[in-house]
Coordinates of C-alpha atoms and ligand atoms in Angstrom, one line a residue:
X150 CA -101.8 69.6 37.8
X151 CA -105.3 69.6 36.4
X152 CA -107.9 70.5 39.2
X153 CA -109.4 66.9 39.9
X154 CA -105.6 64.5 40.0
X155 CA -104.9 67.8 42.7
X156 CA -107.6 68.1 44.3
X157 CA -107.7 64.3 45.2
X158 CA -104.1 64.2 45.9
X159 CA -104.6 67.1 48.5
X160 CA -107.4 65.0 49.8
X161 CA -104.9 62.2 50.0
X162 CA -102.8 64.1 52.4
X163 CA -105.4 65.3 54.3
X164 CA -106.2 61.6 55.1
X165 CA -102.8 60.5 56.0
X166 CA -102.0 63.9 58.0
X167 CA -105.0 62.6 60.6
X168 CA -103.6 58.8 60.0
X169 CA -101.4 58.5 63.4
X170 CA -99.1 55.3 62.3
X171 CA -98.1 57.3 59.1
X172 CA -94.7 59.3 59.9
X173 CA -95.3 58.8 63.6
X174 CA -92.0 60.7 64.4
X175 CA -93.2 63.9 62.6
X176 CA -95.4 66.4 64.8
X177 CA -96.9 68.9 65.9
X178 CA -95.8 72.1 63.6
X179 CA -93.1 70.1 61.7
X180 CA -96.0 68.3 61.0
X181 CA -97.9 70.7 59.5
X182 CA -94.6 71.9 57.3
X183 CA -94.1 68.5 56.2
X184 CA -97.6 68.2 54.7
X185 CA -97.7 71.4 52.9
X186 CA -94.0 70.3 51.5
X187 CA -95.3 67.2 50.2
X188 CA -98.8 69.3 48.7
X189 CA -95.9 71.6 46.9
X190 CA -93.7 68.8 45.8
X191 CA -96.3 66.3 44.2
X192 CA -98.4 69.4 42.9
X193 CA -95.8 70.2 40.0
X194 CA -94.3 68.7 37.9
X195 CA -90.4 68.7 37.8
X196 CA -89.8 70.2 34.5
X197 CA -91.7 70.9 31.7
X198 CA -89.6 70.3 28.4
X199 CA -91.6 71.9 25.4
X200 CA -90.2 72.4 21.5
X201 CA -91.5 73.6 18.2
X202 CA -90.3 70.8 15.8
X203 CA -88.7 71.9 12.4
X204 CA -90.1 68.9 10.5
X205 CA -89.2 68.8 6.5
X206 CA -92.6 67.0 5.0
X207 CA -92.7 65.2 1.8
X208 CA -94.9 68.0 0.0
X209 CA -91.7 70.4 0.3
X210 CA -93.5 72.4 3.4
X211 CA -91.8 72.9 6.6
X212 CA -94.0 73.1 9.7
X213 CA -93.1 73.8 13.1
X214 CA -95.0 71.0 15.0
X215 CA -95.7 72.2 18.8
X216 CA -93.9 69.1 21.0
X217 CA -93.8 68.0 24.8
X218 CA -91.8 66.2 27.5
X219 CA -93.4 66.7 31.0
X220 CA -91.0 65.1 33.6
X221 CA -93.4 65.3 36.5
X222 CA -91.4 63.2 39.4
X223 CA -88.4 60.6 39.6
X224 CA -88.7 59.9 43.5
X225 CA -89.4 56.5 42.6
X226 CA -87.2 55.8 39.3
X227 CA -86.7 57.1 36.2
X228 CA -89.4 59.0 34.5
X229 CA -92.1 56.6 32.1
X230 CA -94.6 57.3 30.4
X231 CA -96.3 57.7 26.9
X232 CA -96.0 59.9 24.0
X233 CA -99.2 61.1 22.4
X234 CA -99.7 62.2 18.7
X235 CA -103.2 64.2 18.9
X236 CA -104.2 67.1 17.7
X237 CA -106.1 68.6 21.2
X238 CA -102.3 67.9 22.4
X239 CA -101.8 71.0 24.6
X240 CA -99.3 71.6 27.9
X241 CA -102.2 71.2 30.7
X242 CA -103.1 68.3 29.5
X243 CA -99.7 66.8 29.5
X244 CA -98.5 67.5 32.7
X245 CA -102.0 65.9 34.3
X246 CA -101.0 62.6 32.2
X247 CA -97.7 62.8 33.7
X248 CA -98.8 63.2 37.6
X249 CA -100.9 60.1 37.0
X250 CA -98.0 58.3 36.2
X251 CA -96.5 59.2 38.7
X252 CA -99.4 58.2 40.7
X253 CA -100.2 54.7 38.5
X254 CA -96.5 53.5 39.3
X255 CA -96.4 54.4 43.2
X256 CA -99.6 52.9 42.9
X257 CA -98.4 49.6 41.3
X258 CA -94.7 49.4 43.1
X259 CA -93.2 50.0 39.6
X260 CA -89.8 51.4 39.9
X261 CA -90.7 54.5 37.6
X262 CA -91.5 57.9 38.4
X263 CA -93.6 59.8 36.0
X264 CA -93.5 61.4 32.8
X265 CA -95.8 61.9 29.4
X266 CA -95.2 63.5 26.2
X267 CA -97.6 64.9 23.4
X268 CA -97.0 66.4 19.9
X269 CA -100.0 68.2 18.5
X270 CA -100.8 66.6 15.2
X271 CA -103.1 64.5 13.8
X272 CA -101.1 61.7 13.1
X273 CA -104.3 60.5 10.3
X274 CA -102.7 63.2 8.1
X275 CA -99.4 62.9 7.6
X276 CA -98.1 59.9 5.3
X277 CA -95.7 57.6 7.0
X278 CA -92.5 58.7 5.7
X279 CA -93.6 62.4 7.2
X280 CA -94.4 60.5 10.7
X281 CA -90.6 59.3 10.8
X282 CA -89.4 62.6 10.2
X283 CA -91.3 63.4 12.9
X284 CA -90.3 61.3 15.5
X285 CA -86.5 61.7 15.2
X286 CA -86.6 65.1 15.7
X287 CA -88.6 64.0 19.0
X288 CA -85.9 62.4 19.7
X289 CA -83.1 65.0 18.4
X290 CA -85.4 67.8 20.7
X291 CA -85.6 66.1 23.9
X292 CA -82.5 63.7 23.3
X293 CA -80.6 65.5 26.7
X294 CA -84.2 64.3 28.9
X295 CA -84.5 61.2 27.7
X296 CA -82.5 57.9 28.3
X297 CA -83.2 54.3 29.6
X298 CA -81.6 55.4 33.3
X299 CA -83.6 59.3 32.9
X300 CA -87.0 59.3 31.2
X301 CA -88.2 56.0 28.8
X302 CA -90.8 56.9 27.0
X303 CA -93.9 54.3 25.7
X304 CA -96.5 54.3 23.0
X305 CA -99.9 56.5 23.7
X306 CA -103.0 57.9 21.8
X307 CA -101.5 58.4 18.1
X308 CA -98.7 56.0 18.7
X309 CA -97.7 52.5 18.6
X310 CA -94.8 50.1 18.2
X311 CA -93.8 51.4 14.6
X312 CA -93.1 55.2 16.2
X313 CA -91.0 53.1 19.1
X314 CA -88.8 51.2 17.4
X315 CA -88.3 54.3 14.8
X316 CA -87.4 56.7 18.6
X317 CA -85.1 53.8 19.7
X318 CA -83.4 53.9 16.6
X319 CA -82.9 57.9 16.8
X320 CA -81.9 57.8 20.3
X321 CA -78.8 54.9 19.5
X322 CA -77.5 56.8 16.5
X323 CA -77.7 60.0 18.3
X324 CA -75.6 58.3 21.6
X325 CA -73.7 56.1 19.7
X326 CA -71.6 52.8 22.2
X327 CA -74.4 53.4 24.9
X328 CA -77.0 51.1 26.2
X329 CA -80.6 52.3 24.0
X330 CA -82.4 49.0 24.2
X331 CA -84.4 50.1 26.9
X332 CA -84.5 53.9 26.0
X333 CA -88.3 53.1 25.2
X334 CA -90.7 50.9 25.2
X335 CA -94.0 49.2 23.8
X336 CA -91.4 48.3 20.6
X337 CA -92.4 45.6 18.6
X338 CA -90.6 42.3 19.2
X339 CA -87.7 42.1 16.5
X340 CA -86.7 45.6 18.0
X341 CA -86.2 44.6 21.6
X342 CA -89.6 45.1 23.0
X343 CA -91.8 42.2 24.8
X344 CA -94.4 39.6 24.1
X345 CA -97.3 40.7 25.9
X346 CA -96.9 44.3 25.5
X347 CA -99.1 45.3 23.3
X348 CA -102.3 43.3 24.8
X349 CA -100.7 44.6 28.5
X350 CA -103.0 47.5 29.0
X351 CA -106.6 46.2 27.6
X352 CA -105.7 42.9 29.5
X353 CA -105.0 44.2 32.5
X354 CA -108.1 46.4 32.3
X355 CA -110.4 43.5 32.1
X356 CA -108.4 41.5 34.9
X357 CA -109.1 44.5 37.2
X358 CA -112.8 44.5 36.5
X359 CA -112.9 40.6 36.7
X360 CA -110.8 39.9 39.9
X361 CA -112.7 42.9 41.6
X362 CA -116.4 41.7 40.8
X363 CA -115.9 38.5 40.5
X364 CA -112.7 36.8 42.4
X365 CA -112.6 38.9 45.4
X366 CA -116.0 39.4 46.0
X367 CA -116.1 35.5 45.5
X368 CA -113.6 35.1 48.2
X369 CA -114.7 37.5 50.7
X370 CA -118.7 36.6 50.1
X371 CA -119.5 36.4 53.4
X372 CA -117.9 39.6 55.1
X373 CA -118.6 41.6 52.3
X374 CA -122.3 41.0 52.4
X375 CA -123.1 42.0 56.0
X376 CA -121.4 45.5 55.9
X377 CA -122.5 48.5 53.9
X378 CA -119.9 49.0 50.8
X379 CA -122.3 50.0 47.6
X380 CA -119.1 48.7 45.4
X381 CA -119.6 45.1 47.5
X382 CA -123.3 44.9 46.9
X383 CA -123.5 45.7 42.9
X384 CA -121.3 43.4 42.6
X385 CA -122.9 40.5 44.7
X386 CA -126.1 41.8 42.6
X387 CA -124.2 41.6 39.6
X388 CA -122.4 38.3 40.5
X389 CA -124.7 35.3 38.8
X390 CA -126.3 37.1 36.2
X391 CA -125.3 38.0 32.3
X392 CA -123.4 40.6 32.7
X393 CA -124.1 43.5 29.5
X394 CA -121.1 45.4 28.6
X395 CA -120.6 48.7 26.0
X396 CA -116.9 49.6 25.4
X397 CA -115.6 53.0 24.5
X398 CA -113.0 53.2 21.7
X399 CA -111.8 50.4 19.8
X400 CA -108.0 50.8 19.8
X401 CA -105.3 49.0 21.7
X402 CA -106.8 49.5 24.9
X403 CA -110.5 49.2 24.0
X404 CA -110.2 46.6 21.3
X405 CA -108.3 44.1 23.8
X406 CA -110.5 44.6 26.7
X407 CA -113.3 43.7 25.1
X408 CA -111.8 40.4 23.5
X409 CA -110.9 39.5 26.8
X410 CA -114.6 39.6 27.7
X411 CA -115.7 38.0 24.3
X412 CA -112.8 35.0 25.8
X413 CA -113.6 35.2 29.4
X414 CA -115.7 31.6 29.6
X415 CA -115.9 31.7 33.1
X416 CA -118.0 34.9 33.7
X417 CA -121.4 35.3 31.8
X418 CA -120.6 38.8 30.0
X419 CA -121.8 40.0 26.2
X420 CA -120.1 43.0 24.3
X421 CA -123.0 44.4 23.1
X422 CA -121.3 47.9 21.6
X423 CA -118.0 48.8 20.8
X424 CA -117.3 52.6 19.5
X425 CA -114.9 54.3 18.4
X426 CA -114.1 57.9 16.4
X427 CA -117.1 57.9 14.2
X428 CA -119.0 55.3 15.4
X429 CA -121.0 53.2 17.8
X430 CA -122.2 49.4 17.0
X431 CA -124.7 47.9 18.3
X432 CA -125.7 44.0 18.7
X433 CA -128.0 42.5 21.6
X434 CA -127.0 39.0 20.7
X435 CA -123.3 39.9 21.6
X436 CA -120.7 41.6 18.6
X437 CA -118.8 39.1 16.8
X438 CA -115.4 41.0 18.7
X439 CA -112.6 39.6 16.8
X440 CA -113.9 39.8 13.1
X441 CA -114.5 43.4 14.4
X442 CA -110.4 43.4 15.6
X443 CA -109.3 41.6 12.1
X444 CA -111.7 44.5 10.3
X445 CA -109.4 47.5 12.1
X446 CA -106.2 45.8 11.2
X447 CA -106.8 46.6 7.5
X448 CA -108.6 49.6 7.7
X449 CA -106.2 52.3 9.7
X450 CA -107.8 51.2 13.1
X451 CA -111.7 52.5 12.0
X452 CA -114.3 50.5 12.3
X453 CA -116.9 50.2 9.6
X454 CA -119.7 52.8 9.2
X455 CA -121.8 51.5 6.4
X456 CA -124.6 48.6 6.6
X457 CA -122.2 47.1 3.5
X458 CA -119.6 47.4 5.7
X459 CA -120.8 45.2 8.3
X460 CA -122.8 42.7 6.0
X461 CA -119.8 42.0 4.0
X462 CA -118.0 41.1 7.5
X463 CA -120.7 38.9 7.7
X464 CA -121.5 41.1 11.2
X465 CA -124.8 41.8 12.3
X466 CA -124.9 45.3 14.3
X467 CA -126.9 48.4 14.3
X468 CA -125.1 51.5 13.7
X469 CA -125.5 54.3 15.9
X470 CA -123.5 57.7 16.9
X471 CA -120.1 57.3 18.2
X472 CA -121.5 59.0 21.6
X473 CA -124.7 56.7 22.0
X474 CA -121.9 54.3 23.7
X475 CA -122.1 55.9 27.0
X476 CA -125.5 56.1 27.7
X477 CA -127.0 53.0 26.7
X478 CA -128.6 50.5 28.6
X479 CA -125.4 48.0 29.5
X480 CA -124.5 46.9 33.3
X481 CA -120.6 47.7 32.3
X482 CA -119.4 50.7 30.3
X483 CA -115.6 50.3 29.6
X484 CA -114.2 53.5 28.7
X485 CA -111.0 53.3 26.2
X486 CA -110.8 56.6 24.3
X487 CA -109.6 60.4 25.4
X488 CA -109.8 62.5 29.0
X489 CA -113.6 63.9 30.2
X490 CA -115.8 61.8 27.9
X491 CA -117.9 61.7 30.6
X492 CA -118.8 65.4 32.1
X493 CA -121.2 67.3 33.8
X494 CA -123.5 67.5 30.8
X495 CA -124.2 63.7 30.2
X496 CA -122.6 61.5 33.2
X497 CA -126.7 61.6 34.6
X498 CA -127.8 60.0 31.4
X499 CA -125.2 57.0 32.2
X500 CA -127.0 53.7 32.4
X501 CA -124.0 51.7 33.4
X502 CA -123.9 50.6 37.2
X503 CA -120.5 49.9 36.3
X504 CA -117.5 51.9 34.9
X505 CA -113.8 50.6 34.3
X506 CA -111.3 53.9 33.6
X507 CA -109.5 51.9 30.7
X508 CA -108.7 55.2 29.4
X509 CA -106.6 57.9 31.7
X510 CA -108.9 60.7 33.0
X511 CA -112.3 60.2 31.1
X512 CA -114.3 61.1 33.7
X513 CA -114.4 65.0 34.9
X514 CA -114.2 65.9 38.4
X515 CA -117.8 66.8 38.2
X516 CA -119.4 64.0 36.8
X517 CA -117.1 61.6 38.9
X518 CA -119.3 62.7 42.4
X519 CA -122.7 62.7 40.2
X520 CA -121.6 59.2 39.5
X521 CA -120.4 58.2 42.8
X522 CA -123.8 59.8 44.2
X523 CA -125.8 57.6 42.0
X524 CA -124.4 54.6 43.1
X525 CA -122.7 54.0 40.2
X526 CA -118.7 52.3 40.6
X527 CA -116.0 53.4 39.1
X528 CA -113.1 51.4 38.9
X529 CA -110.3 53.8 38.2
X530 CA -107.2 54.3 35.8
X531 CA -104.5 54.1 37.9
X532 CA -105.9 50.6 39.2
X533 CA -107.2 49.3 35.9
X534 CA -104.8 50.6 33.4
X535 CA -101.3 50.1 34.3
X536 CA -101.4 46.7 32.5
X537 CA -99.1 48.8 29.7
X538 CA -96.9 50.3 32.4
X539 CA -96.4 47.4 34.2
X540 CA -95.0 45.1 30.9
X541 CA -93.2 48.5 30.1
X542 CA -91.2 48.2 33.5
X543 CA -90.9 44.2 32.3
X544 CA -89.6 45.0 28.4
X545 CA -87.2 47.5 30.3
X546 CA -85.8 44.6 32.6
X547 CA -85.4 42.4 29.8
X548 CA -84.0 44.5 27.9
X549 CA -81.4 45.5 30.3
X550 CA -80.3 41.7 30.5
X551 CA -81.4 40.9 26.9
X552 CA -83.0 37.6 27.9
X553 CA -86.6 37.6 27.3
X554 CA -89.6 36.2 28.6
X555 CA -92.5 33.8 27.2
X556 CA -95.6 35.9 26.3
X557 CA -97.2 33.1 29.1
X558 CA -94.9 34.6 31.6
X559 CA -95.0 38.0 30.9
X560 CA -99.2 37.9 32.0
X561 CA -98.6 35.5 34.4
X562 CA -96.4 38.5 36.4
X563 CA -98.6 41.0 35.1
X564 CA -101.6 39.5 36.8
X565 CA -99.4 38.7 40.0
X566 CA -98.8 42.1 40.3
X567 CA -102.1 43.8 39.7
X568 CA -103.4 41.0 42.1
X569 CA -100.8 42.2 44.5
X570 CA -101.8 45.5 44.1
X571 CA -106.0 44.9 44.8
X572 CA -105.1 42.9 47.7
X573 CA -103.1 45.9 49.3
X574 CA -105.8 48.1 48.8
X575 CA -109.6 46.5 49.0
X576 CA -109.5 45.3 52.7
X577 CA -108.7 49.0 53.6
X578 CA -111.3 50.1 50.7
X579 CA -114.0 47.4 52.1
X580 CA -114.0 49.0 55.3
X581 CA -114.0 52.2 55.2
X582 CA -115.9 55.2 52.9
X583 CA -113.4 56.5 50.9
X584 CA -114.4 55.3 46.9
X585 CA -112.0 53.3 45.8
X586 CA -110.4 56.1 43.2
X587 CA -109.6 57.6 46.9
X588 CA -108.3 55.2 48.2
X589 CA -105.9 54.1 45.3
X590 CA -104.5 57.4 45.3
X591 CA -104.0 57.7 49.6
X592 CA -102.4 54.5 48.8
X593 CA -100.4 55.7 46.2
X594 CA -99.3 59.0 47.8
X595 CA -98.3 57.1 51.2
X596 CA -95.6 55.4 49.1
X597 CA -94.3 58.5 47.3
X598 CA -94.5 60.6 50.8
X599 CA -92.8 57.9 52.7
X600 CA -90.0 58.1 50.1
X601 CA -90.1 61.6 49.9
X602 CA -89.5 62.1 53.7
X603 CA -87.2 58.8 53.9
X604 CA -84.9 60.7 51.1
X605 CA -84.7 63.7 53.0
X606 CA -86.4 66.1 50.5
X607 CA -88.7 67.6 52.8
X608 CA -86.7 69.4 55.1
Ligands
NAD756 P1 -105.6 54.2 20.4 O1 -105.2 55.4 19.6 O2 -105.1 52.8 20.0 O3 -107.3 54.0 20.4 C1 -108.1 55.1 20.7 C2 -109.5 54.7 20.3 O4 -110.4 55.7 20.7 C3 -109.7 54.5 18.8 O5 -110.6 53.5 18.5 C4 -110.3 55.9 18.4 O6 -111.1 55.8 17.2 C5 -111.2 56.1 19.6 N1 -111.6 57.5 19.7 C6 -110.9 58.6 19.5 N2 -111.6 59.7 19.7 C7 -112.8 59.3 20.1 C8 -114.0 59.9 20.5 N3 -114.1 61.2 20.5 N4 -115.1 59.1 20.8 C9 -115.0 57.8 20.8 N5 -113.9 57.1 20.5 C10 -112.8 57.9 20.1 O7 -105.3 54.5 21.9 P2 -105.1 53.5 23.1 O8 -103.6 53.2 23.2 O9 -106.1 52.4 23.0 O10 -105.4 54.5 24.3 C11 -106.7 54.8 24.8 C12 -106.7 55.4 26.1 O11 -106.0 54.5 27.0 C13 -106.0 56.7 26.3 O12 -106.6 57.5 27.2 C14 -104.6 56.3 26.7 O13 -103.9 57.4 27.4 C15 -105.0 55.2 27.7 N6 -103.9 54.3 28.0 C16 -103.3 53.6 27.0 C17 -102.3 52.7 27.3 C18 -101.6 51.9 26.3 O14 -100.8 51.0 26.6 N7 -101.9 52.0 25.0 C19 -101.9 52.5 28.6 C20 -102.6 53.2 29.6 C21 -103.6 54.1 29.3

């Protein structure tokens, strides 16, 4: 597990060793053994499932394409998690995306334990035809690991609803009479997959960041304002005023999350810059979000880079370097793209009094405590971005009873649950000094502990 996911879960332990009312009949030396189990256990992953892909392209070439499955814990269910086409794709990397899932769903009382894949390509250059060659031997590779009662795979970076329904379809002709609807997920709709799943994880990024600052805080005004939590006071600072927010990355997770806060009529918040892989643009009047979303849909996700570009759209935006995103002037940075975007080299330049992890990991170890020492909160990715998870676990239900749910409902739960989740953790976050990433993961490593001991895998 990559240094900072460990080191925190160790921390995590640490805490609920000293906590008394957790595993009250364990003592003493036993105790001690316990712990150090539990540090072993939830410090690797299960099993690491690799493959070099014989993939037949178009052009007559035959490349062997480097490919992942990291099955990092099933304590609470079957493994999930996404697949990833990228070219920085590499084994480390994978198996830190899987402990987080593990993590995200303990987190989120999703009946899943965790799991990721990755296949190291840039997914930009290959036509499509080569892309469905390439996932069915992802399938045919890792067709023993997967299954929807073993490991159910979702879309990821590089992936999306077209590469799902063309792995669903591989996995039923491979295990032919045998249930495959809910094999994986994030499909499109005609395939089996559900409303709502493909806004899940950008929506339920933005809910996060608005029950948080605004709802609770609302709620719990009073109490909140006499004690001495720096997450409770920016946002009472933040509370009344127009809110100025930058979002990083412009895909599914990015692009949603920042039409919710184009929508959101309620709070007083401005997109002022969106990014994404060769760009940053840049409007103080607010960007004109969804002519920005119809603009990606017919250009392969990337959003224009040219003055032309943007006057022809009829958008008025200054264009500036894809990394000028995180260090402008904004009271909210959203960051959507990759892992450690934010590092030791440019997390004191930040601006932003406010970060939401809608991306998994983009915030190093280091610059996380030179954030956290600035004053600066950071609302973290297992709390803000199991949206997609969450509908993933709801498209698996459904599709296990094949009756499905109005897009309506499918938020309605989604927000119920997230809710569910916040109210769990922020009375316990609220008064005590643990920052909140802490204290999502002590809460999220209680659960898996407690079912660790209670199955009787740690003696
Ligand atoms: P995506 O491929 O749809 O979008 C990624 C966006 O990031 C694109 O706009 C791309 O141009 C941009 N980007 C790529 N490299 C960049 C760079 N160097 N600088 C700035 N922008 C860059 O991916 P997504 O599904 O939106 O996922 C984004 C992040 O959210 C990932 O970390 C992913 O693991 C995480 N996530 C996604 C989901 C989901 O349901 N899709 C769920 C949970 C977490």
């Amino acid at each position: 597990m990559a240094s900072q996911t460990g080191d925190i879960v160790q921390q995590s332990l640490d805490t609920l060793m000293e906590e008394p009312s957790f595993l009250p009949q364990v003592q003493e030396e036993q105790r001690k053994q316990v712990f150090q189990s539990l540090a072993a256990i939830l410090s690797t992953p299960n099993k690491i499932n690799k493959a070099f892909l014989r993939v037949a392209l178009c052009d007559g070439k035959v490349l062997r394409i480097p490919a992942f499955r990291v099955q990092h814990n099933d304590t609470l269910g079957p493994y999930k998690g996404g697949i990833r086409f990228h070219e920085s794709v590499n084994e480390d990397e994978v198996i830190n995306l899987a402990a987080l899932m593990t993590l995200k769903n303990a987190l989120h009382d999703v009946p899943f334990g965790g799991g990721k894949g990755g296949v190291v390509l840039n997914p930009r250059s290959y036509p499509e035809k080569d892309l469905y060659q390439i996932c069915k031997k992802y399938v045919q590779y890792f067709t023993d690991v997967l299954g929807p009662d073993k490991d159910i795979p979702a879309p990821d970076v590089g992936t999306s609803e077209r590469e799902m329904d063309w792995m669903m379809a591989e996995y039923k002709s491979i295990h032919p009479g045998k249930p495959y609807l809910g094999s994986f997920t994030g499909k499109s709709v005609v395939s089996g997959g559900s409303l709502g799943r493909r806004e899940a994880t950008g929506k339920g990024v933005y809910f996060t960041f608005r029950y948080l600052l605004h709802d609770f805080i609302k709620d719990n005004q009073s109490w909140l304002s006499s004690g001495d939590n720096v997450f409770a006071h920016t946002a009472l600072d933040h509370m009344d005023k127009h809110l100025t927010i930058a979002v990083q990355g412009f895909g599914n997770v990015g692009s949603v999350a920042a039409l919710e806060a184009y929508k959101c009529s309620f709070l007083h918040n401005k997109v002022v810059a969106v990014s994404d892989r060769n760009v940053t643009l840049y409007s103080e009047e607010g960007l004109d979000i969804p002519s920005l979303i119809d603009y990606i849909s017919s250009h392969r996700g990337d959003l224009p880079t040219t003055d032309e570009q943007l006057q022809a759209l009829g958008i008025s935006a200054v264009i500036k370097s894809r990394e000028e995103v995180l260090t402008m002037d904004v009271d909210v940075l959203i960051l959507a793209a990759l892992e450690d975007q934010l590092h030791k080299d440019n997390a004191d330049q930040v601006k932003a009094r406010i970060i939401v992890e809608g991306a998994n990991a983009p915030i190093t170890g280091e610059a996380d405590q030179l954030l956290s020492k600035k004053g600066v909160v950071i609302i973290p990715d297992i709390l803000a971005n199991a949206g997609g998870v969450i509908v993933s676990y709801f498209e698996w239900l459904q599709d296990r009873e094949t009756i499905f749910y109005m897009e309506d409902e499918v938020y309605k739960q989604l927000f119920a649950k997230m809710q569910k989740t916040m109210v769990s953790i922020l009375p316990a976050y609220f008064a005590d000094p643990l920052p909140l990433r802490q204290n999502c993961y002590v809460h999220a490593v209680r659960k898996l502990s407690a079912s660790l001991y209670r199955q009787g895998k740690l003696y």
